[in-house]
Short mmCIF file of C-alpha atoms in Angstrom, two decimals:
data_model
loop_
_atom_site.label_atom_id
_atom_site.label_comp_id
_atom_site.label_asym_id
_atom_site.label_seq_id
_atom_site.Cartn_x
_atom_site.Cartn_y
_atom_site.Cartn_z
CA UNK A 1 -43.29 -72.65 -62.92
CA UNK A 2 -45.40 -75.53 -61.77
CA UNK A 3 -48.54 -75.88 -59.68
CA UNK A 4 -46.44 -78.83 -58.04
CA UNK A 5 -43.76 -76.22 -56.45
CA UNK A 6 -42.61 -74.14 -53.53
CA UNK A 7 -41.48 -70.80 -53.61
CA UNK A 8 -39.92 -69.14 -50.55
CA UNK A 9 -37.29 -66.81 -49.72
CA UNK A 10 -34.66 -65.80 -46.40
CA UNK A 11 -32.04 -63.76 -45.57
CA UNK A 12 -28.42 -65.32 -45.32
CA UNK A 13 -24.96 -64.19 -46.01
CA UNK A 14 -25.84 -60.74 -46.36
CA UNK A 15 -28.19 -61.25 -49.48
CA UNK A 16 -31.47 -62.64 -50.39
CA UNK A 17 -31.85 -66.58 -50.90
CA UNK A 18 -34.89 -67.16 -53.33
CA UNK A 19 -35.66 -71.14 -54.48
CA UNK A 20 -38.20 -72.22 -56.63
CA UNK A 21 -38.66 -76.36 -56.34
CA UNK A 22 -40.75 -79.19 -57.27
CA UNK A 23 -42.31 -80.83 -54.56
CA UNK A 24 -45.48 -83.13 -54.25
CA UNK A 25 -46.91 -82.11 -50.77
CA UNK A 26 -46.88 -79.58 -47.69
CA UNK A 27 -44.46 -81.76 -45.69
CA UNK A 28 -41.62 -82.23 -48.66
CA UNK A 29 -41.95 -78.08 -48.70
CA UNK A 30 -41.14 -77.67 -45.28
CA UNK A 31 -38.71 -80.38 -45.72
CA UNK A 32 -36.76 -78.61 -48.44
CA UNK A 33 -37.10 -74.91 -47.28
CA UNK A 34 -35.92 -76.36 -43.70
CA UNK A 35 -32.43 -77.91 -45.44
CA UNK A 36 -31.78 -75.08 -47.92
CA UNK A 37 -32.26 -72.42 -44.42
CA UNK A 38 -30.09 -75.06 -42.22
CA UNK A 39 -27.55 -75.39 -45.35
CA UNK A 40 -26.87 -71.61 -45.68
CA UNK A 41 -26.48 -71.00 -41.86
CA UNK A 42 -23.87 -73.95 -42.04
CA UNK A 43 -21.92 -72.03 -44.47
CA UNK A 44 -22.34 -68.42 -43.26
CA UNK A 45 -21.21 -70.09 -40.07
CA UNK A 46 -18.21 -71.76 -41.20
CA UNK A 47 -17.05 -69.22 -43.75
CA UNK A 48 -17.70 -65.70 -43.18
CA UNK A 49 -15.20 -63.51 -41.39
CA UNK A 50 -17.30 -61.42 -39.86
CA UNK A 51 -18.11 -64.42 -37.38
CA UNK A 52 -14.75 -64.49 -35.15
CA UNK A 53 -15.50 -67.97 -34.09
CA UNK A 54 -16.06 -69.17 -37.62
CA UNK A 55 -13.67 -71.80 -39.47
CA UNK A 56 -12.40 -69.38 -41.24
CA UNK A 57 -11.80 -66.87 -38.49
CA UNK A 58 -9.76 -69.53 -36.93
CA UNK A 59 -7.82 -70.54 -39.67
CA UNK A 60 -6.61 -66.57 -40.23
CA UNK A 61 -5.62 -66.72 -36.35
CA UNK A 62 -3.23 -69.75 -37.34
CA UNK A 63 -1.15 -67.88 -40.28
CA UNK A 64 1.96 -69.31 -39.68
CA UNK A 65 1.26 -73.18 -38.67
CA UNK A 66 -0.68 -75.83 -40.19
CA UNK A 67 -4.41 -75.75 -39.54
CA UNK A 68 -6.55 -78.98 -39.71
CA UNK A 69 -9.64 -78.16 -41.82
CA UNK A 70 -13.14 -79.39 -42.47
CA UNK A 71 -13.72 -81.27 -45.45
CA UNK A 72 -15.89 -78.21 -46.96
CA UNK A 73 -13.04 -75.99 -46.33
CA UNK A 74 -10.61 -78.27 -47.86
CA UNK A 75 -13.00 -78.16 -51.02
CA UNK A 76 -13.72 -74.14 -51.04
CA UNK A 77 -9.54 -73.33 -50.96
CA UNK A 78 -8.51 -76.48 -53.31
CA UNK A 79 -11.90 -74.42 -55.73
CA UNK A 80 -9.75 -70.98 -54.97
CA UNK A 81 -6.47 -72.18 -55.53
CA UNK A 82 -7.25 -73.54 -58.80
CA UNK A 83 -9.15 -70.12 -60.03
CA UNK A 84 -6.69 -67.79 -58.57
CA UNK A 85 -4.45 -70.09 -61.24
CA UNK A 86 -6.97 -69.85 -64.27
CA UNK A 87 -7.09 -66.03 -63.45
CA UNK A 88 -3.70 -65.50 -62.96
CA UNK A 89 -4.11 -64.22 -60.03
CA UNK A 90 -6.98 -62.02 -60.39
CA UNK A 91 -9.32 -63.96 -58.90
CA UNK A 92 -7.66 -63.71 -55.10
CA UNK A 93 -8.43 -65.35 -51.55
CA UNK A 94 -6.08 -63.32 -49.89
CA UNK A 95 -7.51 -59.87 -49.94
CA UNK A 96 -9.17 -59.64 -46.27
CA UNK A 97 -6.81 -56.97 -45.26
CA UNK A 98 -7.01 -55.14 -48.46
CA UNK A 99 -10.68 -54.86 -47.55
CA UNK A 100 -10.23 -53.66 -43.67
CA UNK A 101 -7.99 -51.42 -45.47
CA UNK A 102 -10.63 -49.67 -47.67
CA UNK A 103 -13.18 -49.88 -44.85
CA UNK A 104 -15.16 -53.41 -44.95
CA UNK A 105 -14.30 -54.15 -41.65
CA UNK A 106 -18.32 -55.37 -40.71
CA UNK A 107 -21.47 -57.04 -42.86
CA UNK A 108 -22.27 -54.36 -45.29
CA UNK A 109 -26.01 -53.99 -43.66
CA UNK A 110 -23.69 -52.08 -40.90
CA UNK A 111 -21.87 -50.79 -43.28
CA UNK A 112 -24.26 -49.13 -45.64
CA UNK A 113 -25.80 -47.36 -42.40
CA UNK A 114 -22.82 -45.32 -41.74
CA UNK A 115 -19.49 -43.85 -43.17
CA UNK A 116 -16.22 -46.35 -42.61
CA UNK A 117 -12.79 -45.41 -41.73
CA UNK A 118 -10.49 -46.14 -44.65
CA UNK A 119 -6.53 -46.08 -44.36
CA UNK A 120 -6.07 -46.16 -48.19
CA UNK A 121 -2.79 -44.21 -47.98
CA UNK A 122 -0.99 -47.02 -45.53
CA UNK A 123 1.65 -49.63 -47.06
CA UNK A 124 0.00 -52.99 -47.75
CA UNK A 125 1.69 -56.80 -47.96
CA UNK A 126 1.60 -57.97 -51.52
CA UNK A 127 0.24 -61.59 -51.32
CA UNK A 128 2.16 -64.43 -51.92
CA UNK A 129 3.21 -65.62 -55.12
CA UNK A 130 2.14 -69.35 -53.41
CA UNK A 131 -0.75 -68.16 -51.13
CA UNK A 132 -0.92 -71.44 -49.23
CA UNK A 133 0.04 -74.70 -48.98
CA UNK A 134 -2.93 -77.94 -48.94
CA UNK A 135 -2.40 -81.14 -47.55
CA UNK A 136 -5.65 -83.31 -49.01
CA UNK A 137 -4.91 -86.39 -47.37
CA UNK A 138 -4.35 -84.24 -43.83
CA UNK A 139 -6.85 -81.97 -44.74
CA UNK A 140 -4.87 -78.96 -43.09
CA UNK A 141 -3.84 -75.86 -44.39
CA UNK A 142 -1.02 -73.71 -43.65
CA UNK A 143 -1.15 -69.76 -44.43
CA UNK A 144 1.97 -67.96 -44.82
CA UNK A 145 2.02 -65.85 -41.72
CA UNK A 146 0.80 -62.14 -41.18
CA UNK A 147 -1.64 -63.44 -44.22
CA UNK A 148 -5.88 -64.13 -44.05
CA UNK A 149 -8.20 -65.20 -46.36
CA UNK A 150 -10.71 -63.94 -47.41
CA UNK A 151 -13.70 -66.22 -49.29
CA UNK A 152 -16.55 -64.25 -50.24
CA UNK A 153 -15.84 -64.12 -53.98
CA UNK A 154 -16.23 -67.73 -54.29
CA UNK A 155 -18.19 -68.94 -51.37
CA UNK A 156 -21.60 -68.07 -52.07
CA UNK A 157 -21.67 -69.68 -55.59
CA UNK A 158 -20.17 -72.65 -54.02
CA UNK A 159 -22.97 -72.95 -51.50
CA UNK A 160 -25.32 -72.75 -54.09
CA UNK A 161 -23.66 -75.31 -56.23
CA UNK A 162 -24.01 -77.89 -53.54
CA UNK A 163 -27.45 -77.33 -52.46
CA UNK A 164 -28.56 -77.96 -55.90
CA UNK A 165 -26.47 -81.36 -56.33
CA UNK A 166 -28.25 -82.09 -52.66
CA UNK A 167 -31.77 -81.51 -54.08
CA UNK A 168 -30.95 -83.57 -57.50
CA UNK A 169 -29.43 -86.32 -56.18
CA UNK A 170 -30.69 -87.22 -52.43
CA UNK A 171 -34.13 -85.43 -52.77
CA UNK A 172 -34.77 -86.46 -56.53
CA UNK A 173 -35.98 -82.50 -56.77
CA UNK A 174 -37.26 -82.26 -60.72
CA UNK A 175 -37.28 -78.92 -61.20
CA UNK A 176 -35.35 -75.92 -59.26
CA UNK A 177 -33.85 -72.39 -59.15
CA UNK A 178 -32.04 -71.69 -56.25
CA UNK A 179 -30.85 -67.74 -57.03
CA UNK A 180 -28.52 -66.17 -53.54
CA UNK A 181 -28.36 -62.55 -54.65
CA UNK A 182 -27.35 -63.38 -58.33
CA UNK A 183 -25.77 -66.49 -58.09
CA UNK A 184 -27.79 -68.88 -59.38
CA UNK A 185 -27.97 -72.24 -61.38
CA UNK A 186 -31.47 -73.96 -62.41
CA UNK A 187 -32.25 -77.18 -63.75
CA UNK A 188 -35.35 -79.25 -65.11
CA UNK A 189 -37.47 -76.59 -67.15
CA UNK A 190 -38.70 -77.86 -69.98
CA UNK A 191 -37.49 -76.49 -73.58
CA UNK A 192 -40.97 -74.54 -73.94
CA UNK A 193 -40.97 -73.20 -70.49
CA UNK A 194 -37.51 -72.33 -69.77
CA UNK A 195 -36.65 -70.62 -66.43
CA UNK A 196 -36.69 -66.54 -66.98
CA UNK A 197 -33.73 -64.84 -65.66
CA UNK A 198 -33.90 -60.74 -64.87
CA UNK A 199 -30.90 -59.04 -65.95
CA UNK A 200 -30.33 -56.21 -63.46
CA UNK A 201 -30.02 -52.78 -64.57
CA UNK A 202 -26.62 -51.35 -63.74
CA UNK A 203 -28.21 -47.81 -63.79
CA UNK A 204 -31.88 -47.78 -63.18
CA UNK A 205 -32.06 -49.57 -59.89
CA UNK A 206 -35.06 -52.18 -59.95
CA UNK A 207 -35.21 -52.79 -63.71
CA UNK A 208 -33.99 -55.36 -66.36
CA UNK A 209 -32.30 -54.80 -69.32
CA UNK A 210 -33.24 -57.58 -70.76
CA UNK A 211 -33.45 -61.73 -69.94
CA UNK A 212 -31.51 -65.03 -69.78
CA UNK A 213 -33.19 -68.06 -70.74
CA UNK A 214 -32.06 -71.52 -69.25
CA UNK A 215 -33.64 -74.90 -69.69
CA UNK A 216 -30.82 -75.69 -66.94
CA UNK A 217 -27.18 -73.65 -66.15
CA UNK A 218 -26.19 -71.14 -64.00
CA UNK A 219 -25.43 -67.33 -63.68
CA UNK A 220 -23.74 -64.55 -61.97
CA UNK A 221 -23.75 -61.12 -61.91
CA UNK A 222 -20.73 -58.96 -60.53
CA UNK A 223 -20.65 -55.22 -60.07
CA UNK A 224 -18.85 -52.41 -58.66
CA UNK A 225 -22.20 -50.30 -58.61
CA UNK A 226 -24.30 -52.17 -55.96
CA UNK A 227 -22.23 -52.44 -53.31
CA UNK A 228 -20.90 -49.09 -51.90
CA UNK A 229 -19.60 -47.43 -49.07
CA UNK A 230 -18.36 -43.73 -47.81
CA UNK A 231 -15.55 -43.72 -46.61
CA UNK A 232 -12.95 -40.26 -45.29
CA UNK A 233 -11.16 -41.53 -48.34
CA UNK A 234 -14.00 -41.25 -51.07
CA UNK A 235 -16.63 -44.07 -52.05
CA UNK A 236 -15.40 -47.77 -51.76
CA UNK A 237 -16.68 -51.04 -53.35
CA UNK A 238 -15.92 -54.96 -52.79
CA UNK A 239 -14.05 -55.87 -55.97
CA UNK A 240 -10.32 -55.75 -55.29
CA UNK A 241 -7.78 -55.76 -57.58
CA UNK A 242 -5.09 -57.24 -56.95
CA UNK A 243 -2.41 -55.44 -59.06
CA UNK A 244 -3.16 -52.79 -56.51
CA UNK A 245 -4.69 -53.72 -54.18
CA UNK A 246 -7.38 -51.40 -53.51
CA UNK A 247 -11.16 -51.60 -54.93
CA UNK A 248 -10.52 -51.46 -59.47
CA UNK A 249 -10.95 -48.96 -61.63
CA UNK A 250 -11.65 -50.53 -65.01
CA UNK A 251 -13.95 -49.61 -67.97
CA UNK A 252 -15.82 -52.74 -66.76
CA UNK A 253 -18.86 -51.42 -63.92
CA UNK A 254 -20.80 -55.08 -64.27
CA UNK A 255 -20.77 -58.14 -65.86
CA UNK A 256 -23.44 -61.23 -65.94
CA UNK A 257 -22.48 -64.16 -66.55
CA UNK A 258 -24.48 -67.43 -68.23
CA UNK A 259 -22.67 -70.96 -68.25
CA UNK A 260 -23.19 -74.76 -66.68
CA UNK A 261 -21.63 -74.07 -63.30
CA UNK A 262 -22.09 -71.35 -60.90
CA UNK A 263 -18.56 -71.01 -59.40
CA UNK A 264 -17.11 -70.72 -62.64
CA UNK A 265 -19.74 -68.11 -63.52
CA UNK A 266 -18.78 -66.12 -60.50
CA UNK A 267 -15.52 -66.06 -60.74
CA UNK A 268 -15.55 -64.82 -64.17
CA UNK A 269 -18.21 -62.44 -63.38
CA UNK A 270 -16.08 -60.60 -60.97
CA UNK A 271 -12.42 -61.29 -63.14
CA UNK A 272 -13.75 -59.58 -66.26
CA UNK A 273 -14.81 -56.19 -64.00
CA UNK A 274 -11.22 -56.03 -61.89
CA UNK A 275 -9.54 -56.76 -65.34
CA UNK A 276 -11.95 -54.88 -67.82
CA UNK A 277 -12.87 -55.59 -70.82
CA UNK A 278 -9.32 -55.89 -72.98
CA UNK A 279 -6.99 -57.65 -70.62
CA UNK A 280 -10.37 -59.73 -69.14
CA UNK A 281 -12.20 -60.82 -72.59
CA UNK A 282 -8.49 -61.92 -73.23
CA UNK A 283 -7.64 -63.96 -70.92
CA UNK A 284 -11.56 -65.49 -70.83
CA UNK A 285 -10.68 -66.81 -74.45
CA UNK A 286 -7.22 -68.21 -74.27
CA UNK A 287 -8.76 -70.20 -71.05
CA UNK A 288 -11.46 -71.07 -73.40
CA UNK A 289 -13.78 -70.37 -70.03
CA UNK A 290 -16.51 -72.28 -70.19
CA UNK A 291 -19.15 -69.24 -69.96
CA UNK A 292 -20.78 -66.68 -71.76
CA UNK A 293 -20.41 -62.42 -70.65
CA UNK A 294 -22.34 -59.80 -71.12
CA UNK A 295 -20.00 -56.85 -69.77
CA UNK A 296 -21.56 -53.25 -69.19
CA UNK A 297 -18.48 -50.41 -69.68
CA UNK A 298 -18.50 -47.00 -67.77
CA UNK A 299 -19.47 -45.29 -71.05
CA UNK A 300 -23.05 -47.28 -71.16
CA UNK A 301 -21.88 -49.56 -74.14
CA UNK A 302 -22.79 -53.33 -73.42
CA UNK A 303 -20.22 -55.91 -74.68
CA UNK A 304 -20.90 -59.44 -75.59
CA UNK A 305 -18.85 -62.67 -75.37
CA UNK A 306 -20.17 -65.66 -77.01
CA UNK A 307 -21.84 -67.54 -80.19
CA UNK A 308 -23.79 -65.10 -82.22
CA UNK A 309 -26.40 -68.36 -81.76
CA UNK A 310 -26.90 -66.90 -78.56
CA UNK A 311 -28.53 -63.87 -79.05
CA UNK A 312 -31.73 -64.25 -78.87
CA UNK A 313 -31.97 -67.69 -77.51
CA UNK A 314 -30.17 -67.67 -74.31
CA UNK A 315 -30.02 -63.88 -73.91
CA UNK A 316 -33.39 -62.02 -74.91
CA UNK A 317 -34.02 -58.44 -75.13
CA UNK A 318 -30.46 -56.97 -74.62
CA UNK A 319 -29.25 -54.16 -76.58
CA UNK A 320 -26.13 -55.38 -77.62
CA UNK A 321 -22.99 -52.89 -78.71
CA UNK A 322 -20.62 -55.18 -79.83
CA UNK A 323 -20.20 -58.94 -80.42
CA UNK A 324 -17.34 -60.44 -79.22
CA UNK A 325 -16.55 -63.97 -80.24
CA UNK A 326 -14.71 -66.10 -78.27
CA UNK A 327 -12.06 -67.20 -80.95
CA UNK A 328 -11.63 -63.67 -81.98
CA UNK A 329 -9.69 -61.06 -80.09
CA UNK A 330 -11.68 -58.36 -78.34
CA UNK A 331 -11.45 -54.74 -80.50
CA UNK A 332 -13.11 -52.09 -79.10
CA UNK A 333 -15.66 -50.80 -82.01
CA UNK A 334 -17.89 -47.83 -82.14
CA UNK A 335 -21.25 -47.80 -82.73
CA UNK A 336 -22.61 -51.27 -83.81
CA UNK A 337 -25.60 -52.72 -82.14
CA UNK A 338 -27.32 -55.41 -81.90
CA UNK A 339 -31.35 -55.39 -81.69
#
């Protein structure tokens, strides 16, 4: 974007972390590559369960009795607790042992290598109407027991959210994308030289249909095509639904998202493909969700959510289907496009 920038690029949390950032000199690069490398370990550290001494390892092991918890946990679940609301219930922090259950049971670089046991056919505890109970002022938790948690679906958005507020506000960064495997938010581009989002492809791996063009915002993208695994009960992915508990089935394969705030974008992202595009474009407009959707069916038609002003200003190049406003209930209508 900027002769006065760093580019650079690691592995963490099973995905890719890519930043783009202003900086004046060698040593502020190193500086800022160093904290957004240290930041992401921090969180894969504390939150994934695939670490058994991680926070959040230890606060499954204490289902039952009230768990003192770090002030970045205490912000994740009070974040979950009020989407699983906004969702009603779709969005859901409780489905670790639905995923054991359909054969995540390791990072999905192990996974992918190999097929995974699934035990699809086994009873399953609903979750709890009231998942959990927060003390702020303690900061401790207490799961119902037999329960765990599960945070992926909001976690990674979340770390991105707070690395960029770090770089604004302590390290006065200008200009910066910081994108961890979709979720991404962007600030500082000038109106004439807006940052250039990629929309994947959900069907011709390695391609764009089309772009998203920010000045500053955020995006997600959520999909039940990218991440798969064999199991001895068919082909799995990561998106549970919690009506059933198992990986969903609706006429919803991906969605991107566009809006001011990357959380919100990914847990919209992933609520419109477990709900599909009736029940989810509903429920996005009576919350009057503060994001925008472009929502790719099974039958290849591409649905979008948001001011006709859009088209063509934030999102560029998409073959639109259908135009879906959001004070106007979603009908399902055949054959109109939008070049």
């Amino acid at each position: 974007m900027d002769d006065n920038a760093v580019t650079f690029q690691f592995k963490a949390m099973n995905t890719t972390v890519a930043c783009t950032l202003s900086c004046s000199s060698e040593a502020e690069a190193e500086l800022l590559e160093g904290e957004a490398q240290s930041w992401f370990d921090y969180v894969e550290d504390r939150f994934s369960r695939f670490v058994p001494d991680s926070e959040l390892s230890r606060l499954n092991r204490h289902a039952g009795s009230s768990f003192l918890v770090s002030a970045a946990m205490l912000e994740v679940l009070q974040l979950s607790d009020l989407y699983r609301e906004l969702t009603d219930g779709t969005f859901d922090p409780f489905v670790r042992e639905a995923l054991l259950r359909s054969g995540y049971s390791r990072s999905f670089e192990e996974l992918a290598a190999g097929a995974a046991a699934s035990h699809a056919g086994e009873a399953l505890n609903r979750t709890p109407r009231l998942p959990f109970k927060l003390d702020a002022a303690m900061r401790s938790v207490l799961l119902p027991a037999g329960s765990s948690l599960d945070l992926g679906g909001i976690v990674k958005s979340w770390a991105v959210k707070r690395l960029a507020d770090w770089f604004r506000t302590k390290r006065q960064t200008a200009f910066g994308l910081i994108n961890a495997g979709g979720d991404l938010t962007a600030w500082g581009a000038p109106e004439a030289a807006p940052w250039r989002i990629g929309i994947e492809h959900p069907w011709e791996s390695r391609s764009e249909l089309g772009r998203i063009w920010l000045t500053a915002g955020a995006s997600a993208t959520s999909s039940t095509l990218g991440r798969l695994w064999q199991t001895n009960a068919g082909t799995m992915h990561h998106l549970i639904d919690p009506a059933t508990m198992a990986p969903s089935s609706s006429d919803i394969v991906q969605c991107t998202t566009a809006g001011s705030d990357p959380v919100a974008c990914e847990i919209w992202a992933k609520t419109l493909c477990i709900l599909g595009s009736e029940a989810g474009l509903s429920l996005l407009s009576r919350r009057a969700a503060p994001v925008e959707a472009l929502l790719f069916s099974r039958d290849r038609r591409l649905i979008f959510y948001g001011s006709p002003s859009s088209i063509h200003s934030t999102w560029r190049n998409v073959p639109i289907d259908q135009l879906v406003e959001p004070s106007v209930p979603y009908r399902r209508k055949e054959g109109e496009r939008l070049d």
